[in-house]
């Protein structure tokens, strides 16, 4: 009986966490705040930026615009890896895109730059003590539209 209670409490806790993350669909909510906090050390404060959670997952997606200078600053500040330079980074990006069911900047045929950080690096830690497990930044090289896929870390 005690084991059943522990399992039920864990499931209830996970359900509450999922509901809290799902609340991010409105106006970007906490996800938008977390992404803005993450971009602050890069000196980037995107306006406007729209964010949403992906279903009942830990993953969120934010659409924004970045200049060349802002993109370089974000890549440097978050220690992102260009997917053309790393097969592992490209695999992570492919996995994230599959989980998110696509990208938030539209046509996959456009010229893009894709950058990745994974494994809960220090650069993806948030001021409140939480962190992102991985982050994928995609930038359309023609329109400068960008997409950030970020997956919240467990615990």
PDB file of C-alpha atoms in Angstrom:
ATOM      1  CA  UNK A   1       0.000   0.000   0.000  1.00  0.00           C
ATOM      2  CA  UNK A   2       2.811   2.456   0.888  1.00  0.00           C
ATOM      3  CA  UNK A   3       4.563   1.802  -2.443  1.00  0.00           C
ATOM      4  CA  UNK A   4       1.319   2.522  -4.316  1.00  0.00           C
ATOM      5  CA  UNK A   5       1.012   5.852  -2.445  1.00  0.00           C
ATOM      6  CA  UNK A   6       4.581   6.869  -3.380  1.00  0.00           C
ATOM      7  CA  UNK A   7       3.903   6.088  -7.041  1.00  0.00           C
ATOM      8  CA  UNK A   8       0.612   8.013  -6.930  1.00  0.00           C
ATOM      9  CA  UNK A   9       2.285  11.015  -5.283  1.00  0.00           C
ATOM     10  CA  UNK A  10       5.020  11.013  -7.927  1.00  0.00           C
ATOM     11  CA  UNK A  11       2.447  10.805 -10.722  1.00  0.00           C
ATOM     12  CA  UNK A  12       0.447  13.639  -9.162  1.00  0.00           C
ATOM     13  CA  UNK A  13       3.617  15.740  -8.900  1.00  0.00           C
ATOM     14  CA  UNK A  14       4.488  15.086 -12.523  1.00  0.00           C
ATOM     15  CA  UNK A  15       0.940  15.949 -13.592  1.00  0.00           C
ATOM     16  CA  UNK A  16       1.118  19.273 -11.736  1.00  0.00           C
ATOM     17  CA  UNK A  17       4.506  20.039 -13.355  1.00  0.00           C
ATOM     18  CA  UNK A  18       3.105  19.245 -16.807  1.00  0.00           C
ATOM     19  CA  UNK A  19       0.098  21.472 -16.201  1.00  0.00           C
ATOM     20  CA  UNK A  20       2.356  24.301 -15.038  1.00  0.00           C
ATOM     21  CA  UNK A  21       4.449  23.987 -18.192  1.00  0.00           C
ATOM     22  CA  UNK A  22       1.306  23.794 -20.346  1.00  0.00           C
ATOM     23  CA  UNK A  23       0.267  27.172 -18.942  1.00  0.00           C
ATOM     24  CA  UNK A  24       3.143  28.589 -20.966  1.00  0.00           C
ATOM     25  CA  UNK A  25       0.938  28.523 -24.058  1.00  0.00           C
ATOM     26  CA  UNK A  26      -0.632  31.840 -23.032  1.00  0.00           C
ATOM     27  CA  UNK A  27       1.614  34.822 -23.922  1.00  0.00           C
ATOM     28  CA  UNK A  28       4.712  32.670 -23.640  1.00  0.00           C
ATOM     29  CA  UNK A  29       4.347  32.587 -19.836  1.00  0.00           C
ATOM     30  CA  UNK A  30       7.266  31.252 -17.810  1.00  0.00           C
ATOM     31  CA  UNK A  31       8.927  29.806 -20.928  1.00  0.00           C
ATOM     32  CA  UNK A  32       9.293  33.277 -22.463  1.00  0.00           C
ATOM     33  CA  UNK A  33      10.672  34.589 -19.159  1.00  0.00           C
ATOM     34  CA  UNK A  34      13.174  31.727 -18.956  1.00  0.00           C
ATOM     35  CA  UNK A  35      14.341  32.195 -22.555  1.00  0.00           C
ATOM     36  CA  UNK A  36      14.722  35.972 -22.028  1.00  0.00           C
ATOM     37  CA  UNK A  37      16.758  35.271 -18.855  1.00  0.00           C
ATOM     38  CA  UNK A  38      18.912  32.846 -20.827  1.00  0.00           C
ATOM     39  CA  UNK A  39      19.555  35.402 -23.598  1.00  0.00           C
ATOM     40  CA  UNK A  40      20.345  38.268 -21.206  1.00  0.00           C
ATOM     41  CA  UNK A  41      24.089  37.451 -20.823  1.00  0.00           C
ATOM     42  CA  UNK A  42      24.311  37.637 -24.634  1.00  0.00           C
ATOM     43  CA  UNK A  43      22.909  41.174 -24.510  1.00  0.00           C
ATOM     44  CA  UNK A  44      19.865  40.096 -26.512  1.00  0.00           C
ATOM     45  CA  UNK A  45      16.300  41.029 -25.576  1.00  0.00           C
ATOM     46  CA  UNK A  46      14.073  39.935 -28.473  1.00  0.00           C
ATOM     47  CA  UNK A  47      10.922  41.947 -29.083  1.00  0.00           C
ATOM     48  CA  UNK A  48       8.550  40.454 -30.009  1.00  0.00           C
ATOM     49  CA  UNK A  49       9.008  36.809 -29.091  1.00  0.00           C
ATOM     50  CA  UNK A  50       6.233  34.230 -29.031  1.00  0.00           C
ATOM     51  CA  UNK A  51       6.598  31.005 -27.086  1.00  0.00           C
ATOM     52  CA  UNK A  52       4.578  27.849 -26.606  1.00  0.00           C
ATOM     53  CA  UNK A  53       5.037  24.483 -25.003  1.00  0.00           C
ATOM     54  CA  UNK A  54       4.967  21.390 -27.224  1.00  0.00           C
ATOM     55  CA  UNK A  55       2.037  19.246 -26.131  1.00  0.00           C
ATOM     56  CA  UNK A  56       2.510  17.694 -22.698  1.00  0.00           C
ATOM     57  CA  UNK A  57       6.294  17.530 -23.009  1.00  0.00           C
ATOM     58  CA  UNK A  58       9.111  19.422 -21.289  1.00  0.00           C
ATOM     59  CA  UNK A  59       9.937  21.098 -24.610  1.00  0.00           C
ATOM     60  CA  UNK A  60       9.036  24.633 -25.558  1.00  0.00           C
ATOM     61  CA  UNK A  61       9.479  26.618 -28.748  1.00  0.00           C
ATOM     62  CA  UNK A  62      10.031  30.364 -29.134  1.00  0.00           C
ATOM     63  CA  UNK A  63       9.904  32.318 -32.406  1.00  0.00           C
ATOM     64  CA  UNK A  64      11.894  35.554 -32.624  1.00  0.00           C
ATOM     65  CA  UNK A  65      14.087  37.631 -34.930  1.00  0.00           C
ATOM     66  CA  UNK A  66      17.850  37.909 -34.519  1.00  0.00           C
ATOM     67  CA  UNK A  67      20.374  40.051 -36.361  1.00  0.00           C
ATOM     68  CA  UNK A  68      23.711  38.541 -37.414  1.00  0.00           C
ATOM     69  CA  UNK A  69      25.369  40.248 -34.434  1.00  0.00           C
ATOM     70  CA  UNK A  70      22.715  38.971 -32.002  1.00  0.00           C
ATOM     71  CA  UNK A  71      23.001  35.443 -33.391  1.00  0.00           C
ATOM     72  CA  UNK A  72      26.783  35.461 -32.939  1.00  0.00           C
ATOM     73  CA  UNK A  73      26.394  36.807 -29.410  1.00  0.00           C
ATOM     74  CA  UNK A  74      23.858  34.114 -28.446  1.00  0.00           C
ATOM     75  CA  UNK A  75      26.014  31.345 -29.953  1.00  0.00           C
ATOM     76  CA  UNK A  76      29.040  32.614 -28.017  1.00  0.00           C
ATOM     77  CA  UNK A  77      27.241  33.236 -24.684  1.00  0.00           C
ATOM     78  CA  UNK A  78      25.472  29.856 -24.681  1.00  0.00           C
ATOM     79  CA  UNK A  79      28.472  27.961 -26.090  1.00  0.00           C
ATOM     80  CA  UNK A  80      26.343  26.547 -28.915  1.00  0.00           C
ATOM     81  CA  UNK A  81      27.814  24.123 -31.456  1.00  0.00           C
ATOM     82  CA  UNK A  82      27.169  24.558 -35.175  1.00  0.00           C
ATOM     83  CA  UNK A  83      25.560  21.365 -36.496  1.00  0.00           C
ATOM     84  CA  UNK A  84      27.779  21.478 -39.589  1.00  0.00           C
ATOM     85  CA  UNK A  85      30.796  21.019 -37.304  1.00  0.00           C
ATOM     86  CA  UNK A  86      29.477  18.145 -35.200  1.00  0.00           C
ATOM     87  CA  UNK A  87      27.644  14.952 -36.092  1.00  0.00           C
ATOM     88  CA  UNK A  88      26.461  14.666 -32.445  1.00  0.00           C
ATOM     89  CA  UNK A  89      24.996  18.181 -32.545  1.00  0.00           C
ATOM     90  CA  UNK A  90      23.222  17.392 -35.821  1.00  0.00           C
ATOM     91  CA  UNK A  91      21.735  14.213 -34.283  1.00  0.00           C
ATOM     92  CA  UNK A  92      20.471  16.169 -31.270  1.00  0.00           C
ATOM     93  CA  UNK A  93      18.894  18.780 -33.556  1.00  0.00           C
ATOM     94  CA  UNK A  94      17.181  16.052 -35.604  1.00  0.00           C
ATOM     95  CA  UNK A  95      15.826  14.456 -32.411  1.00  0.00           C
ATOM     96  CA  UNK A  96      14.528  17.801 -31.090  1.00  0.00           C
ATOM     97  CA  UNK A  97      12.863  18.657 -34.415  1.00  0.00           C
ATOM     98  CA  UNK A  98      11.156  15.243 -34.433  1.00  0.00           C
ATOM     99  CA  UNK A  99       9.869  15.755 -30.868  1.00  0.00           C
ATOM    100  CA  UNK A 100       8.606  19.256 -31.691  1.00  0.00           C
ATOM    101  CA  UNK A 101       7.108  18.046 -34.980  1.00  0.00           C
ATOM    102  CA  UNK A 102       9.013  20.606 -37.025  1.00  0.00           C
ATOM    103  CA  UNK A 103      10.472  24.027 -36.645  1.00  0.00           C
ATOM    104  CA  UNK A 104       8.782  27.345 -35.957  1.00  0.00           C
ATOM    105  CA  UNK A 105      10.310  29.242 -38.876  1.00  0.00           C
ATOM    106  CA  UNK A 106       8.544  27.459 -41.685  1.00  0.00           C
ATOM    107  CA  UNK A 107       9.969  26.147 -44.953  1.00  0.00           C
ATOM    108  CA  UNK A 108      12.584  23.478 -44.344  1.00  0.00           C
ATOM    109  CA  UNK A 109      14.039  24.310 -47.766  1.00  0.00           C
ATOM    110  CA  UNK A 110      15.339  27.699 -46.658  1.00  0.00           C
ATOM    111  CA  UNK A 111      19.002  28.359 -45.927  1.00  0.00           C
ATOM    112  CA  UNK A 112      19.479  27.861 -42.212  1.00  0.00           C
ATOM    113  CA  UNK A 113      22.068  27.832 -39.519  1.00  0.00           C
ATOM    114  CA  UNK A 114      21.436  25.379 -36.673  1.00  0.00           C
ATOM    115  CA  UNK A 115      23.240  25.489 -33.336  1.00  0.00           C
ATOM    116  CA  UNK A 116      22.957  23.112 -30.358  1.00  0.00           C
ATOM    117  CA  UNK A 117      23.820  22.856 -26.667  1.00  0.00           C
ATOM    118  CA  UNK A 118      23.014  19.696 -24.716  1.00  0.00           C
ATOM    119  CA  UNK A 119      23.757  17.817 -21.541  1.00  0.00           C
ATOM    120  CA  UNK A 120      22.540  20.588 -19.225  1.00  0.00           C
ATOM    121  CA  UNK A 121      25.640  22.789 -19.593  1.00  0.00           C
ATOM    122  CA  UNK A 122      26.265  25.666 -17.192  1.00  0.00           C
ATOM    123  CA  UNK A 123      25.239  28.157 -19.906  1.00  0.00           C
ATOM    124  CA  UNK A 124      21.700  26.695 -19.898  1.00  0.00           C
ATOM    125  CA  UNK A 125      21.152  27.161 -16.153  1.00  0.00           C
ATOM    126  CA  UNK A 126      18.416  29.602 -15.219  1.00  0.00           C
ATOM    127  CA  UNK A 127      18.416  32.143 -12.370  1.00  0.00           C
ATOM    128  CA  UNK A 128      15.681  30.270 -10.457  1.00  0.00           C
ATOM    129  CA  UNK A 129      17.850  27.151 -10.163  1.00  0.00           C
ATOM    130  CA  UNK A 130      16.286  25.154 -12.994  1.00  0.00           C
ATOM    131  CA  UNK A 131      17.964  24.503 -16.318  1.00  0.00           C
ATOM    132  CA  UNK A 132      17.367  23.489 -19.896  1.00  0.00           C
ATOM    133  CA  UNK A 133      18.647  20.028 -20.806  1.00  0.00           C
ATOM    134  CA  UNK A 134      19.185  21.014 -24.416  1.00  0.00           C
ATOM    135  CA  UNK A 135      18.636  23.978 -26.665  1.00  0.00           C
ATOM    136  CA  UNK A 136      18.514  24.204 -30.443  1.00  0.00           C
ATOM    137  CA  UNK A 137      18.722  27.590 -32.168  1.00  0.00           C
ATOM    138  CA  UNK A 138      17.688  27.706 -35.827  1.00  0.00           C
ATOM    139  CA  UNK A 139      18.130  30.894 -37.855  1.00  0.00           C
ATOM    140  CA  UNK A 140      16.806  31.463 -41.369  1.00  0.00           C
ATOM    141  CA  UNK A 141      19.768  33.143 -43.074  1.00  0.00           C
ATOM    142  CA  UNK A 142      17.535  35.110 -45.448  1.00  0.00           C
ATOM    143  CA  UNK A 143      14.755  36.421 -43.200  1.00  0.00           C
ATOM    144  CA  UNK A 144      16.687  36.383 -39.856  1.00  0.00           C
ATOM    145  CA  UNK A 145      13.689  34.655 -38.281  1.00  0.00           C
ATOM    146  CA  UNK A 146      14.869  32.396 -35.493  1.00  0.00           C
ATOM    147  CA  UNK A 147      13.484  29.522 -33.495  1.00  0.00           C
ATOM    148  CA  UNK A 148      14.620  28.340 -30.090  1.00  0.00           C
ATOM    149  CA  UNK A 149      13.682  24.809 -29.040  1.00  0.00           C
ATOM    150  CA  UNK A 150      14.437  24.371 -25.344  1.00  0.00           C
ATOM    151  CA  UNK A 151      13.795  21.274 -23.246  1.00  0.00           C
ATOM    152  CA  UNK A 152      13.519  21.686 -19.485  1.00  0.00           C
ATOM    153  CA  UNK A 153      15.782  19.380 -17.493  1.00  0.00           C
ATOM    154  CA  UNK A 154      14.385  16.899 -15.004  1.00  0.00           C
ATOM    155  CA  UNK A 155      14.982  17.809 -11.355  1.00  0.00           C
TER     156      UNK A 155
END
